[in-house]
Coordinates of C-alpha atoms (C1' of nucleotides) in Angstrom, one line a residue:
Chain A
M1 CA 11.2 -24.2 5.5
S2 CA 8.4 -23.9 3.1
E3 CA 10.2 -21.4 1.0
Q4 CA 11.3 -22.4 -2.4
S5 CA 10.7 -20.5 -5.6
D6 CA 9.0 -23.4 -7.3
T7 CA 5.2 -23.5 -7.5
I8 CA 3.5 -26.2 -5.6
S9 CA 2.4 -27.8 -8.9
E10 CA 6.0 -28.1 -10.0
R11 CA 7.1 -29.4 -6.6
L12 CA 4.4 -32.1 -6.8
Q13 CA 5.6 -33.1 -10.3
N14 CA 9.2 -33.3 -9.2
A15 CA 8.5 -35.2 -6.1
M16 CA 6.3 -37.7 -7.8
D17 CA 9.0 -40.4 -8.1
G18 CA 9.7 -40.5 -4.4
L19 CA 6.0 -40.8 -3.6
T20 CA 4.3 -44.0 -2.4
R21 CA 1.1 -45.4 -4.0
A22 CA -1.3 -43.6 -1.7
E23 CA 0.7 -40.4 -1.9
R24 CA 0.8 -40.5 -5.6
Q25 CA -3.0 -41.0 -5.7
L26 CA -3.2 -37.9 -3.6
A27 CA -0.9 -35.9 -5.7
Y28 CA -2.9 -36.6 -8.9
S29 CA -6.0 -35.6 -7.0
L30 CA -4.4 -32.3 -6.1
L31 CA -3.2 -31.6 -9.6
E32 CA -6.7 -32.6 -10.9
N33 CA -8.2 -29.3 -10.2
Y34 CA -5.2 -27.3 -9.2
P35 CA -4.9 -25.1 -7.3
V36 CA -8.4 -24.9 -5.9
S37 CA -8.5 -28.6 -5.1
G38 CA -6.1 -27.9 -2.2
L39 CA -8.2 -25.3 -0.4
G40 CA -10.5 -27.4 1.8
S41 CA -9.5 -29.0 5.1
I42 CA -7.0 -31.8 5.3
T43 CA -9.9 -34.2 5.8
A44 CA -11.8 -33.0 2.7
I45 CA -8.7 -33.3 0.6
A46 CA -8.0 -36.8 1.9
Q47 CA -11.6 -37.9 1.2
N48 CA -11.4 -36.4 -2.2
A49 CA -8.3 -38.4 -3.0
K50 CA -9.7 -41.4 -1.2
V51 CA -6.7 -41.6 1.1
S52 CA -6.4 -41.1 4.9
T53 CA -5.5 -37.8 6.5
P54 CA -2.2 -39.0 7.7
T55 CA -1.2 -39.6 4.2
V56 CA -1.9 -36.0 3.3
A57 CA 0.1 -34.8 6.3
R58 CA 3.0 -37.0 5.5
M59 CA 3.1 -36.0 1.9
V60 CA 3.2 -32.3 2.4
Q61 CA 6.0 -32.8 4.8
K62 CA 7.9 -34.8 2.1
L63 CA 7.4 -31.8 -0.1
G64 CA 9.2 -29.7 2.4
F65 CA 6.4 -28.0 4.3
S66 CA 6.4 -28.0 8.0
G67 CA 2.8 -29.1 8.1
F68 CA -0.5 -29.0 6.3
P69 CA -1.3 -25.4 7.3
D70 CA 2.0 -24.3 6.0
F71 CA 1.3 -26.1 2.7
Q72 CA -2.1 -24.5 2.5
A73 CA -0.8 -21.0 3.2
A74 CA 1.7 -21.4 0.3
L75 CA -1.2 -22.5 -1.9
R76 CA -3.2 -19.5 -1.0
R77 CA -0.3 -17.2 -1.8
E78 CA -0.1 -18.8 -5.2
I79 CA -3.8 -18.3 -5.8
E80 CA -3.5 -14.7 -4.8
A81 CA -0.7 -14.1 -7.2
R82 CA -2.7 -15.8 -9.9
I83 CA -5.9 -13.9 -9.3
S84 CA -4.5 -10.5 -8.7
D85 CA -2.8 -8.5 -11.4
P86 CA -0.6 -9.3 -14.2
I87 CA 0.1 -5.6 -14.8
S88 CA 1.2 -3.7 -11.7
K89 CA 4.2 -5.9 -11.4
Y90 CA 6.2 -3.4 -13.4
K91 CA 9.2 -2.4 -11.5
S92 CA 9.2 1.3 -10.9
W93 CA 7.0 3.8 -12.7
A94 CA 9.4 6.7 -12.6
E95 CA 12.6 4.8 -13.4
Q96 CA 14.9 7.6 -12.3
A97 CA 13.5 7.5 -8.8
P98 CA 13.7 4.8 -6.1
D99 CA 10.7 2.7 -5.3
E100 CA 10.0 4.6 -2.2
H101 CA 9.8 7.9 -4.0
I102 CA 6.4 9.5 -3.6
L103 CA 5.8 9.4 -7.3
N104 CA 6.1 5.6 -7.4
R105 CA 4.3 5.0 -4.2
F106 CA 1.4 7.2 -5.2
T107 CA 1.1 5.7 -8.6
D108 CA 1.2 2.2 -7.2
A109 CA -1.7 3.1 -5.0
V110 CA -3.7 4.8 -7.8
I111 CA -3.2 1.8 -10.1
S112 CA -4.4 -0.5 -7.4
N113 CA -7.4 1.8 -6.8
I114 CA -8.3 1.7 -10.4
R115 CA -8.2 -2.1 -10.6
Q116 CA -10.3 -2.4 -7.5
M117 CA -12.9 0.0 -8.7
L118 CA -13.2 -1.7 -12.0
T119 CA -13.5 -5.2 -10.6
H120 CA -16.4 -4.0 -8.6
I121 CA -18.2 -2.0 -11.2
D122 CA -21.5 -3.1 -12.5
I123 CA -21.5 -3.0 -16.2
T124 CA -25.3 -2.9 -16.6
S125 CA -25.5 0.0 -14.2
F126 CA -22.8 1.7 -16.2
E127 CA -24.6 1.3 -19.5
E128 CA -27.9 2.4 -18.0
S129 CA -26.2 5.5 -16.6
C130 CA -24.7 6.4 -19.9
A131 CA -28.1 6.0 -21.5
L132 CA -29.6 8.4 -18.9
L133 CA -26.9 10.9 -19.5
A134 CA -27.4 10.7 -23.3
D135 CA -31.2 11.0 -23.1
Q136 CA -31.8 14.6 -24.2
S137 CA -35.5 14.5 -23.2
R138 CA -34.4 14.6 -19.6
A139 CA -32.8 17.7 -18.1
L140 CA -29.4 17.0 -16.5
Y141 CA -28.1 18.4 -13.2
V142 CA -24.6 18.0 -11.8
V143 CA -23.8 18.5 -8.1
G144 CA -20.5 18.3 -6.4
G145 CA -19.2 18.8 -2.9
R146 CA -16.4 20.8 -1.4
I147 CA -13.6 18.7 -3.0
T148 CA -15.6 17.1 -5.8
R149 CA -16.8 20.3 -7.2
S150 CA -13.9 20.1 -9.6
L151 CA -15.1 16.8 -10.9
A152 CA -18.7 18.1 -11.2
D153 CA -17.3 21.0 -13.1
Y154 CA -15.4 18.7 -15.4
L155 CA -18.5 16.6 -16.2
F156 CA -20.6 19.7 -16.6
L157 CA -18.2 21.2 -19.1
H158 CA -18.2 18.2 -21.3
M159 CA -21.9 17.4 -21.1
Q160 CA -22.7 21.0 -22.0
V161 CA -20.9 20.4 -25.3
L162 CA -22.7 17.1 -26.0
R163 CA -26.2 18.1 -25.2
P164 CA -28.5 20.9 -24.2
N165 CA -30.2 21.4 -20.8
V166 CA -27.3 20.8 -18.5
T167 CA -27.0 22.6 -15.1
H168 CA -24.2 22.7 -12.6
I169 CA -25.7 23.2 -9.1
Q170 CA -23.0 24.9 -7.1
S171 CA -23.4 23.3 -3.8
I172 CA -21.7 26.1 -2.0
S173 CA -24.4 28.5 -3.0
N174 CA -27.6 28.7 -0.9
A175 CA -29.5 28.9 -4.1
W176 CA -29.8 25.2 -4.8
P177 CA -33.4 24.9 -3.5
H178 CA -34.3 27.2 -6.4
Y179 CA -32.8 24.8 -8.9
L180 CA -34.8 22.0 -7.3
L181 CA -38.0 23.7 -8.3
D182 CA -37.1 23.0 -11.9
V183 CA -36.3 19.4 -11.4
N184 CA -39.0 17.3 -12.9
K185 CA -39.8 13.6 -12.7
D186 CA -37.3 11.5 -14.6
D187 CA -34.7 14.3 -14.9
V188 CA -31.2 13.1 -14.2
I189 CA -29.0 14.3 -11.3
V190 CA -25.4 13.3 -11.1
I191 CA -24.2 13.7 -7.5
F192 CA -20.6 13.6 -6.3
D193 CA -20.1 12.8 -2.7
V194 CA -17.0 11.5 -1.1
R195 CA -16.0 11.2 2.5
R196 CA -16.7 14.0 4.8
Y197 CA -20.1 13.5 3.2
E198 CA -22.0 16.7 3.2
N199 CA -25.3 17.2 4.8
S200 CA -26.5 19.6 2.2
T201 CA -25.8 17.1 -0.5
L202 CA -27.7 14.4 1.3
K203 CA -30.7 16.7 1.7
L204 CA -30.6 17.7 -1.9
A205 CA -30.6 14.0 -2.9
E206 CA -33.5 13.3 -0.7
M207 CA -35.6 16.1 -2.1
A208 CA -34.6 15.3 -5.7
A209 CA -35.6 11.7 -5.1
E210 CA -39.0 12.9 -3.8
R211 CA -39.5 14.8 -7.0
G212 CA -38.9 11.6 -9.0
A213 CA -35.5 12.4 -10.4
R214 CA -33.1 9.6 -11.4
I215 CA -30.0 9.9 -9.3
I216 CA -26.5 8.7 -10.4
L217 CA -24.0 8.8 -7.5
L218 CA -20.3 8.9 -7.7
T219 CA -18.8 8.2 -4.3
D220 CA -15.9 6.5 -2.6
Q221 CA -15.5 2.9 -1.4
W222 CA -17.4 3.7 1.8
R223 CA -20.5 4.8 -0.1
S224 CA -22.0 8.1 0.8
P225 CA -25.4 7.8 2.5
V226 CA -26.8 9.4 -0.6
H227 CA -26.7 5.9 -2.1
S228 CA -30.0 5.0 -0.6
F229 CA -31.7 7.5 -2.9
A230 CA -29.6 6.7 -5.9
D231 CA -30.6 4.7 -8.9
H232 CA -27.0 4.0 -9.9
V233 CA -24.0 4.0 -7.6
F234 CA -20.3 4.0 -8.6
C235 CA -17.6 3.6 -6.0
G236 CA -14.1 4.7 -6.7
R237 CA -11.4 3.9 -4.3
I238 CA -9.7 7.0 -3.1
T239 CA -7.0 6.0 -0.6
V240 CA -3.5 7.0 -1.4
P241 CA -0.3 7.6 0.6
S242 CA -1.3 11.2 1.4
A243 CA -3.2 13.2 3.9
W244 CA -5.7 13.8 1.1
D245 CA -7.9 11.5 -0.9
S246 CA -7.4 10.8 -4.6
S247 CA -10.0 11.7 -7.2
V248 CA -8.2 9.8 -10.0
T249 CA -10.4 6.8 -10.1
L250 CA -13.6 8.9 -10.2
L251 CA -12.1 11.1 -12.9
L252 CA -11.3 8.0 -14.9
L253 CA -14.8 6.7 -14.6
L254 CA -16.1 10.1 -15.5
E255 CA -14.1 10.3 -18.6
T256 CA -15.1 6.8 -19.7
M257 CA -18.7 7.8 -19.2
I258 CA -18.2 10.9 -21.2
A259 CA -16.6 8.9 -24.0
A260 CA -19.5 6.4 -23.9
V261 CA -22.1 9.1 -24.0
Q262 CA -20.3 10.8 -26.8
E263 CA -20.5 7.6 -28.8
R264 CA -24.2 7.2 -28.1
T265 CA -25.1 10.8 -29.0
W266 CA -22.7 11.4 -31.8
D267 CA -25.5 11.8 -34.4
S268 CA -27.0 14.7 -32.5
S269 CA -24.0 16.1 -30.8
R270 CA -21.8 16.3 -33.8
A271 CA -23.6 19.4 -34.9
R272 CA -23.1 21.0 -31.5
V273 CA -19.4 20.2 -31.4
E274 CA -18.8 21.5 -34.9
A275 CA -20.7 24.7 -34.1
L276 CA -18.6 25.1 -31.0
E277 CA -15.4 24.7 -33.0
E278 CA -16.5 27.2 -35.4
M279 CA -17.2 29.7 -32.7
F280 CA -13.8 29.2 -31.2
D281 CA -12.2 29.8 -34.6
R282 CA -14.1 33.0 -35.1
T283 CA -13.2 34.4 -31.7
R284 CA -9.6 33.4 -32.2
F285 CA -9.8 32.2 -28.6
F286 CA -7.4 29.4 -29.3
R287 CA -4.2 29.5 -31.3
K288 CA -4.6 28.3 -34.8
F289 CA -1.6 26.0 -34.4
T290 CA 1.2 25.0 -32.1
Chain B
M1 CA -29.0 -21.8 3.6
S2 CA -26.0 -20.2 2.0
E3 CA -27.3 -20.6 -1.5
Q4 CA -28.2 -17.4 -3.3
S5 CA -27.2 -16.6 -6.8
D6 CA -25.4 -13.3 -5.8
T7 CA -21.7 -13.3 -5.5
I8 CA -20.3 -12.6 -2.0
S9 CA -19.0 -9.4 -3.2
E10 CA -22.5 -8.2 -4.2
R11 CA -23.9 -9.5 -1.0
L12 CA -21.4 -7.5 1.0
Q13 CA -22.3 -4.4 -1.0
N14 CA -26.0 -4.9 -0.6
A15 CA -25.8 -5.7 3.1
M16 CA -23.5 -2.7 3.8
D17 CA -26.4 -0.5 5.1
G18 CA -27.4 -2.9 7.7
L19 CA -23.9 -3.4 9.0
T20 CA -22.3 -1.8 12.0
R21 CA -19.1 0.2 12.1
A22 CA -16.8 -2.8 12.9
E23 CA -18.7 -5.0 10.5
R24 CA -18.4 -2.4 7.8
Q25 CA -14.7 -2.1 8.4
L26 CA -14.5 -5.8 8.0
A27 CA -16.5 -5.8 4.8
Y28 CA -14.2 -3.2 3.3
S29 CA -11.2 -5.3 4.3
L30 CA -12.7 -8.3 2.6
L31 CA -13.5 -6.4 -0.6
E32 CA -10.0 -4.9 -0.4
N33 CA -8.3 -7.9 -2.0
Y34 CA -11.3 -9.8 -2.9
P35 CA -11.8 -12.7 -3.0
V36 CA -8.5 -14.1 -1.7
S37 CA -8.6 -11.9 1.4
G38 CA -11.3 -14.2 2.8
L39 CA -9.3 -17.4 2.6
G40 CA -7.4 -17.5 5.9
S41 CA -8.8 -18.5 9.3
I42 CA -11.4 -16.4 10.9
T43 CA -8.7 -15.1 13.3
A44 CA -6.4 -14.1 10.4
I45 CA -9.3 -12.3 8.7
A46 CA -10.3 -10.5 11.9
Q47 CA -6.7 -9.3 12.5
N48 CA -6.4 -8.2 9.0
A49 CA -9.5 -6.0 9.3
K50 CA -8.5 -5.0 12.9
V51 CA -11.7 -6.3 14.4
S52 CA -12.5 -9.2 16.7
T53 CA -13.3 -12.7 15.7
P54 CA -16.9 -12.5 17.0
T55 CA -17.4 -9.6 14.7
V56 CA -16.5 -11.8 11.7
A57 CA -18.7 -14.6 12.9
R58 CA -21.6 -12.2 13.4
M59 CA -21.3 -10.5 10.1
V60 CA -21.2 -13.7 8.0
Q61 CA -24.4 -14.8 9.8
K62 CA -25.9 -11.5 8.9
L63 CA -25.1 -12.2 5.3
G64 CA -27.1 -15.4 5.6
F65 CA -24.4 -18.0 6.1
S66 CA -24.8 -20.5 8.8
G67 CA -21.3 -19.9 10.1
F68 CA -17.8 -18.9 9.1
P69 CA -17.0 -22.2 7.5
D70 CA -20.1 -22.0 5.4
F71 CA -19.1 -18.5 4.3
Q72 CA -15.6 -19.7 3.4
A73 CA -16.9 -22.6 1.5
A74 CA -19.0 -20.3 -0.6
L75 CA -15.9 -18.1 -1.2
R76 CA -13.9 -21.1 -2.3
R77 CA -16.5 -22.0 -4.8
E78 CA -16.4 -18.5 -6.2
I79 CA -12.6 -18.7 -6.5
E80 CA -12.9 -22.0 -8.2
A81 CA -15.4 -20.7 -10.7
R82 CA -13.1 -17.7 -11.3
I83 CA -9.9 -19.7 -11.8
S84 CA -11.2 -22.6 -13.7
D85 CA -13.3 -20.5 -16.1
P86 CA -11.8 -19.0 -19.2
I87 CA -8.2 -17.8 -18.6
S88 CA -8.8 -14.7 -20.7
K89 CA -10.4 -13.1 -17.7
Y90 CA -7.1 -12.1 -16.3
K91 CA -6.5 -9.4 -18.8
S92 CA -9.7 -7.4 -18.4
W93 CA -10.0 -4.7 -15.9
A94 CA -13.8 -4.9 -15.6
E95 CA -14.1 -8.6 -15.5
Q96 CA -17.8 -8.7 -16.4
A97 CA -17.2 -6.9 -19.6
P98 CA -15.3 -8.0 -22.7
D99 CA -11.9 -6.6 -23.6
E100 CA -13.4 -4.4 -26.2
H101 CA -15.8 -2.7 -23.8
I102 CA -15.1 1.0 -23.5
L103 CA -14.2 0.6 -19.8
N104 CA -11.4 -1.7 -20.5
R105 CA -10.1 0.0 -23.6
F106 CA -10.2 3.4 -21.9
T107 CA -8.4 2.1 -18.8
D108 CA -5.7 0.4 -20.9
A109 CA -5.0 3.7 -22.6
V110 CA -4.9 5.6 -19.3
I111 CA -2.5 3.1 -17.7
S112 CA -0.3 3.4 -20.7
N113 CA -0.4 7.2 -20.5
I114 CA 0.5 7.1 -16.9
R115 CA 3.5 4.9 -17.6
Q116 CA 4.7 7.1 -20.4
M117 CA 4.4 10.2 -18.3
L118 CA 6.3 8.8 -15.4
T119 CA 9.1 7.4 -17.4
H120 CA 9.6 10.9 -18.9
I121 CA 9.3 12.9 -15.7
D122 CA 12.3 14.7 -14.4
I123 CA 12.6 14.0 -10.7
T124 CA 14.8 17.0 -10.0
S125 CA 12.3 19.2 -11.6
F126 CA 9.5 17.6 -9.7
E127 CA 11.3 18.2 -6.4
E128 CA 12.1 21.8 -7.2
S129 CA 8.5 22.4 -8.2
C130 CA 7.3 21.0 -4.9
A131 CA 9.8 23.2 -3.1
L132 CA 8.5 26.2 -4.9
L133 CA 4.9 25.4 -4.1
A134 CA 5.8 24.8 -0.5
D135 CA 7.6 28.1 -0.1
Q136 CA 5.3 30.4 1.7
S137 CA 7.4 33.5 1.1
R138 CA 6.2 33.4 -2.5
A139 CA 2.7 34.1 -3.5
L140 CA 1.1 31.3 -5.5
Y141 CA -1.1 31.8 -8.5
V142 CA -3.0 29.0 -10.4
V143 CA -4.3 29.4 -13.9
G144 CA -6.3 27.0 -16.0
G145 CA -7.8 27.0 -19.5
R146 CA -11.2 26.1 -20.7
I147 CA -10.9 22.4 -19.9
T148 CA -8.1 22.5 -17.4
R149 CA -9.9 25.0 -15.2
S150 CA -11.2 22.0 -13.2
L151 CA -7.6 20.9 -12.5
A152 CA -6.6 24.4 -11.6
D153 CA -9.5 24.6 -9.3
Y154 CA -8.5 21.3 -7.7
L155 CA -5.0 22.5 -7.1
F156 CA -6.2 25.8 -5.7
L157 CA -8.5 24.1 -3.3
H158 CA -5.8 22.0 -1.8
M159 CA -3.1 24.6 -1.8
Q160 CA -5.4 27.0 0.0
V161 CA -5.6 24.6 2.9
L162 CA -1.9 24.0 3.0
R163 CA -0.7 27.6 2.8
P164 CA -1.7 31.2 2.7
N165 CA -1.5 33.5 -0.3
V166 CA -3.0 31.4 -3.0
T167 CA -5.0 32.8 -5.9
H168 CA -7.0 31.2 -8.6
I169 CA -6.9 33.3 -11.7
Q170 CA -10.1 32.5 -13.6
S171 CA -9.1 32.6 -17.2
I172 CA -12.5 33.2 -18.4
S173 CA -12.6 36.5 -16.6
N174 CA -11.2 39.6 -18.3
A175 CA -9.8 40.6 -15.0
W176 CA -6.6 38.7 -15.1
P177 CA -4.5 41.6 -16.0
H178 CA -5.5 43.0 -12.6
Y179 CA -4.1 39.9 -10.9
L180 CA -0.8 40.4 -12.8
L181 CA -0.3 43.7 -11.1
D182 CA 0.1 41.9 -7.9
V183 CA 2.6 39.3 -9.2
N184 CA 6.0 40.0 -7.8
K185 CA 9.4 38.7 -8.7
D186 CA 9.9 35.1 -7.6
D187 CA 6.2 34.5 -7.0
V188 CA 5.0 31.2 -8.4
I189 CA 2.5 30.6 -11.1
V190 CA 1.2 27.2 -12.0
I191 CA -0.2 27.1 -15.5
F192 CA -2.3 24.4 -17.1
D193 CA -2.4 24.4 -20.8
V194 CA -3.3 21.5 -23.0
R195 CA -4.1 21.3 -26.7
R196 CA -6.2 23.9 -28.2
Y197 CA -3.7 26.0 -26.4
E198 CA -5.2 29.3 -25.4
N199 CA -3.9 32.6 -26.6
S200 CA -4.8 34.3 -23.4
T201 CA -2.8 31.8 -21.4
L202 CA 0.2 32.3 -23.5
K203 CA 0.0 36.0 -23.1
L204 CA -0.4 35.7 -19.4
A205 CA 2.6 33.5 -19.2
E206 CA 4.7 35.9 -21.2
M207 CA 3.8 38.8 -19.0
A208 CA 4.3 36.9 -15.8
A209 CA 7.7 35.9 -17.0
E210 CA 8.5 39.5 -17.6
R211 CA 7.7 40.3 -14.1
G212 CA 10.1 37.6 -12.9
A213 CA 7.7 35.0 -11.8
R214 CA 8.6 31.3 -11.6
I215 CA 6.4 29.4 -13.9
I216 CA 5.4 25.7 -13.5
L217 CA 3.6 24.4 -16.6
L218 CA 1.4 21.3 -16.7
T219 CA 0.7 20.4 -20.3
D220 CA 0.3 17.5 -22.7
Q221 CA 2.8 15.5 -24.6
W222 CA 2.9 18.1 -27.4
R223 CA 4.0 20.8 -25.0
S224 CA 2.1 24.1 -24.9
P225 CA 4.1 27.0 -26.3
V226 CA 4.0 28.4 -22.8
H227 CA 7.0 26.0 -22.2
S228 CA 9.4 28.6 -23.5
F229 CA 8.6 30.8 -20.5
A230 CA 8.4 28.0 -17.9
D231 CA 10.9 27.1 -15.3
H232 CA 9.5 23.6 -14.9
V233 CA 7.5 21.7 -17.5
F234 CA 5.5 18.5 -16.9
C235 CA 3.9 16.7 -19.8
G236 CA 1.1 14.2 -19.2
R237 CA -0.1 12.1 -22.1
I238 CA -3.7 12.7 -22.7
T239 CA -4.7 10.5 -25.6
V240 CA -7.6 8.0 -25.0
P241 CA -10.1 6.3 -27.2
S242 CA -12.5 9.2 -27.1
A243 CA -13.2 12.3 -28.9
W244 CA -11.9 14.1 -25.8
D245 CA -8.6 14.1 -24.1
S246 CA -8.0 12.6 -20.7
S247 CA -6.9 14.6 -17.7
V248 CA -6.2 11.6 -15.6
T249 CA -2.4 11.7 -15.9
L250 CA -2.3 15.4 -15.0
L251 CA -4.6 14.9 -12.1
L252 CA -2.3 12.1 -10.9
L253 CA 0.7 14.3 -11.1
L254 CA -1.1 17.0 -9.4
E255 CA -2.2 14.9 -6.5
T256 CA 1.3 13.5 -6.1
M257 CA 2.6 17.1 -6.0
I258 CA 0.0 18.0 -3.4
A259 CA 1.0 15.0 -1.3
A260 CA 4.7 16.0 -1.6
V261 CA 4.0 19.6 -0.7
Q262 CA 1.9 18.4 2.2
E263 CA 4.9 16.4 3.6
R264 CA 7.2 19.4 3.2
T265 CA 4.9 21.9 4.9
W266 CA 3.4 19.6 7.5
D267 CA 4.9 21.6 10.4
S268 CA 3.3 24.8 9.4
S269 CA 0.2 23.5 7.5
R270 CA -0.9 21.2 10.3
A271 CA -2.3 24.1 12.3
R272 CA -4.2 25.3 9.3
V273 CA -5.6 21.9 8.5
E274 CA -6.7 21.4 12.1
A275 CA -8.3 24.8 12.3
L276 CA -10.2 24.0 9.2
E277 CA -11.4 20.7 10.6
E278 CA -12.6 22.5 13.7
M279 CA -14.5 25.0 11.7
F280 CA -16.2 22.2 9.8
D281 CA -17.2 20.5 13.0
R282 CA -18.6 23.7 14.4
T283 CA -20.7 24.4 11.4
R284 CA -21.9 20.8 11.2
F285 CA -21.3 21.2 7.5
F286 CA -20.4 17.6 7.3
R287 CA -22.0 14.5 8.7
K288 CA -20.5 13.4 11.9
F289 CA -20.2 9.8 10.8
T290 CA -21.9 7.0 9.0
Chain C
dA1 C1' -27.3 14.8 33.6
dT2 C1' -29.1 10.1 33.4
dT3 C1' -30.8 6.2 31.3
dC4 C1' -30.9 3.0 27.8
dA5 C1' -29.9 0.3 23.8
dA6 C1' -26.6 -1.3 20.7
dG7 C1' -22.1 -2.7 19.5
dT8 C1' -17.7 -4.6 20.5
dG9 C1' -13.9 -7.6 21.9
dA10 C1' -11.7 -10.6 25.8
dA11 C1' -12.0 -14.8 27.4
dG12 C1' -13.6 -19.2 27.9
dA13 C1' -16.3 -23.2 26.0
dA14 C1' -17.3 -26.1 22.2
dA15 C1' -16.1 -28.0 17.9
dA16 C1' -13.2 -28.7 14.4
dT17 C1' -8.9 -29.8 12.4
dT18 C1' -4.3 -31.5 12.4
dT19 C1' -0.8 -34.5 14.2
dT20 C1' 0.8 -38.6 16.4
dT21 C1' 0.7 -43.3 17.6
dC22 C1' 0.2 -47.8 16.6
dA23 C1' -1.6 -52.1 14.9
dG24 C1' -2.6 -54.4 10.6
dT25 C1' -1.4 -55.5 5.8
dA26 C1' 1.1 -56.4 1.8
dA27 C1' 5.2 -56.9 -0.8
dA28 C1' 10.1 -58.1 -1.0
dG29 C1' 14.0 -60.7 0.5
dT30 C1' 16.0 -64.8 2.7
Chain D
dA1 C1' 7.4 -70.5 4.8
dC2 C1' 9.3 -66.9 7.6
dT3 C1' 11.1 -62.6 8.5
dT4 C1' 11.7 -57.9 7.5
dT5 C1' 10.5 -53.6 5.8
dA6 C1' 7.6 -50.2 4.3
dC7 C1' 3.1 -48.4 3.9
dT8 C1' -1.5 -47.4 5.3
dG9 C1' -5.4 -45.8 7.9
dA10 C1' -8.2 -46.1 12.4
dA11 C1' -8.2 -43.9 16.5
dA12 C1' -6.5 -41.1 20.1
dA13 C1' -4.0 -36.9 21.4
dA14 C1' -2.7 -32.3 20.5
dT15 C1' -3.6 -28.2 18.6
dT16 C1' -6.1 -24.9 16.3
dT17 C1' -10.2 -22.8 15.0
dT18 C1' -14.9 -21.4 15.7
dC19 C1' -18.5 -20.0 18.5
dT20 C1' -20.8 -18.2 22.8
dT21 C1' -21.0 -15.6 26.8
dC22 C1' -20.6 -11.5 29.2
dA23 C1' -18.8 -7.2 30.8
dC24 C1' -17.5 -2.9 29.1
dT25 C1' -17.9 1.2 26.0
dT26 C1' -20.2 4.4 23.3
dG27 C1' -23.5 7.2 21.4
dA28 C1' -28.3 8.4 21.4
dA29 C1' -32.6 9.6 23.7
dT30 C1' -35.1 11.3 27.3

DNA sequence: ATTCAAGTGAAGAAAATTTTTCAGTAAAGT
DNA sequence: ACTTTACTGAAAAATTTTCTTCACTTGAAT
């Protein structure tokens, strides 16, 4: 019954002529601060418009809703559509394939994960973390888990180019207590820990915290227990239509951080990057072109 | 009582530690489609999070609200602030930050990369590649380059769980010719090669092709020269506002492939996955819960 | 193994919201 | 002036929502 393609705002406008004095007063009140003005209880709305509750009930029925709750539900859907994305509405990602193809389903999920991560991210924390990563007076350690070791490796790789004094602590190894010996107060540790949180990682975080290290944690939406030791926590959503979790959100965050650190350190890192380029050219490790 | 300056989202995050399992489940559900997810009745919210209504009532009290209606009123105020405020907010990913913030610029670029990759992807090729990866009668080799070794590692890690006979050829090592000795006709090699294409990778591809191996290449939009030896080529766009390239598109493709292979091999891989789980439980390598 | 504490949801009680009824009021027509 | 008609809101009835109680489960601790 309540299903028409018009927005409630349009419906109100269109119906305006057929409305009575009190109803019109109500309609204006609703449009006043649309659409949030319609969110309270029927009583609240009535009081707000200075009409009685029956008037509200009658009017929404005139608009074609089965009752006030029906009206309000429609309003909520409108708000939802308005608040959530403008972007993901694109039809299919891989146009050759049907919507249900894994490529499209997976990508939908990832895009939604990205949006969710970004709406919850704390910009100040992000900036501070980048500053910590860029601060060459602090040694930098990177730790990953079973799955996240690839991410840790990726960060390590890039940081190593940008600055000296970067260490990748291979969590598989039993040697990590040795690394901890070198961790000083105010050094920075980036820890990756997603679900199936690892005991050894937690232990390491605890000990590092005791030594006064600054901890930056990249985890999933459920937040690894490491977060209680961490100075900065970033949660990427990792759920996708798969038996596995997705690391895309965390990689995106990581790359953005790397880009931000690069900007901050460009004065000092430029020399390193250029030296590296030169070494590659000398060793003919890479093809000169194509 | 319900007045604090924090947003409900922040309050949820902060309170997370003190929450119980069901409450946490609820909190995630609320953050899932925040803030509209909290607009329905307490019953609707409970069902949505698959918890009971008392759990909802208890949790909002823990957060400091006098009751559910109090909580919902606060939420409505937040929505109001968000909707009536500047309309420009819709566009940004990270809403706290301006459009020009690196987080938003970077994400824009990545989303655009993803779209471009997917519109150019060949579905048939994708399916055939997955079939090759799933075919346990063929040995599987994974090779990465300097930067892409993390991606290679990631694929290796997952494939190793799903099937036997997977090898990660560490490109840094000088030992890869030895691996090639074992490559038989119709074995599968996944090669990662993005710009600053590596000579050694090209050489390896050539020799593997000579031995009759099937080659799947993941590269960038400029296509590594390896493509002339490859049976299937996938190009991910990698340009972002950074001095570095982005691996996000390739990771997305990779994860989608892994999911597709998982589906295809579930009958046989299930046993492997479960055995692995059991081993983890035994070694108490991971935390039981939290 | 047994006890204990904590957490959870079903079910019922309490409170609220929504709908209906109905009498009063104002405007239009006779 | 009187009747008719339509509109409105107070109050009661019906419904829904929220809150509380309590028995059951689970995981931890002795």
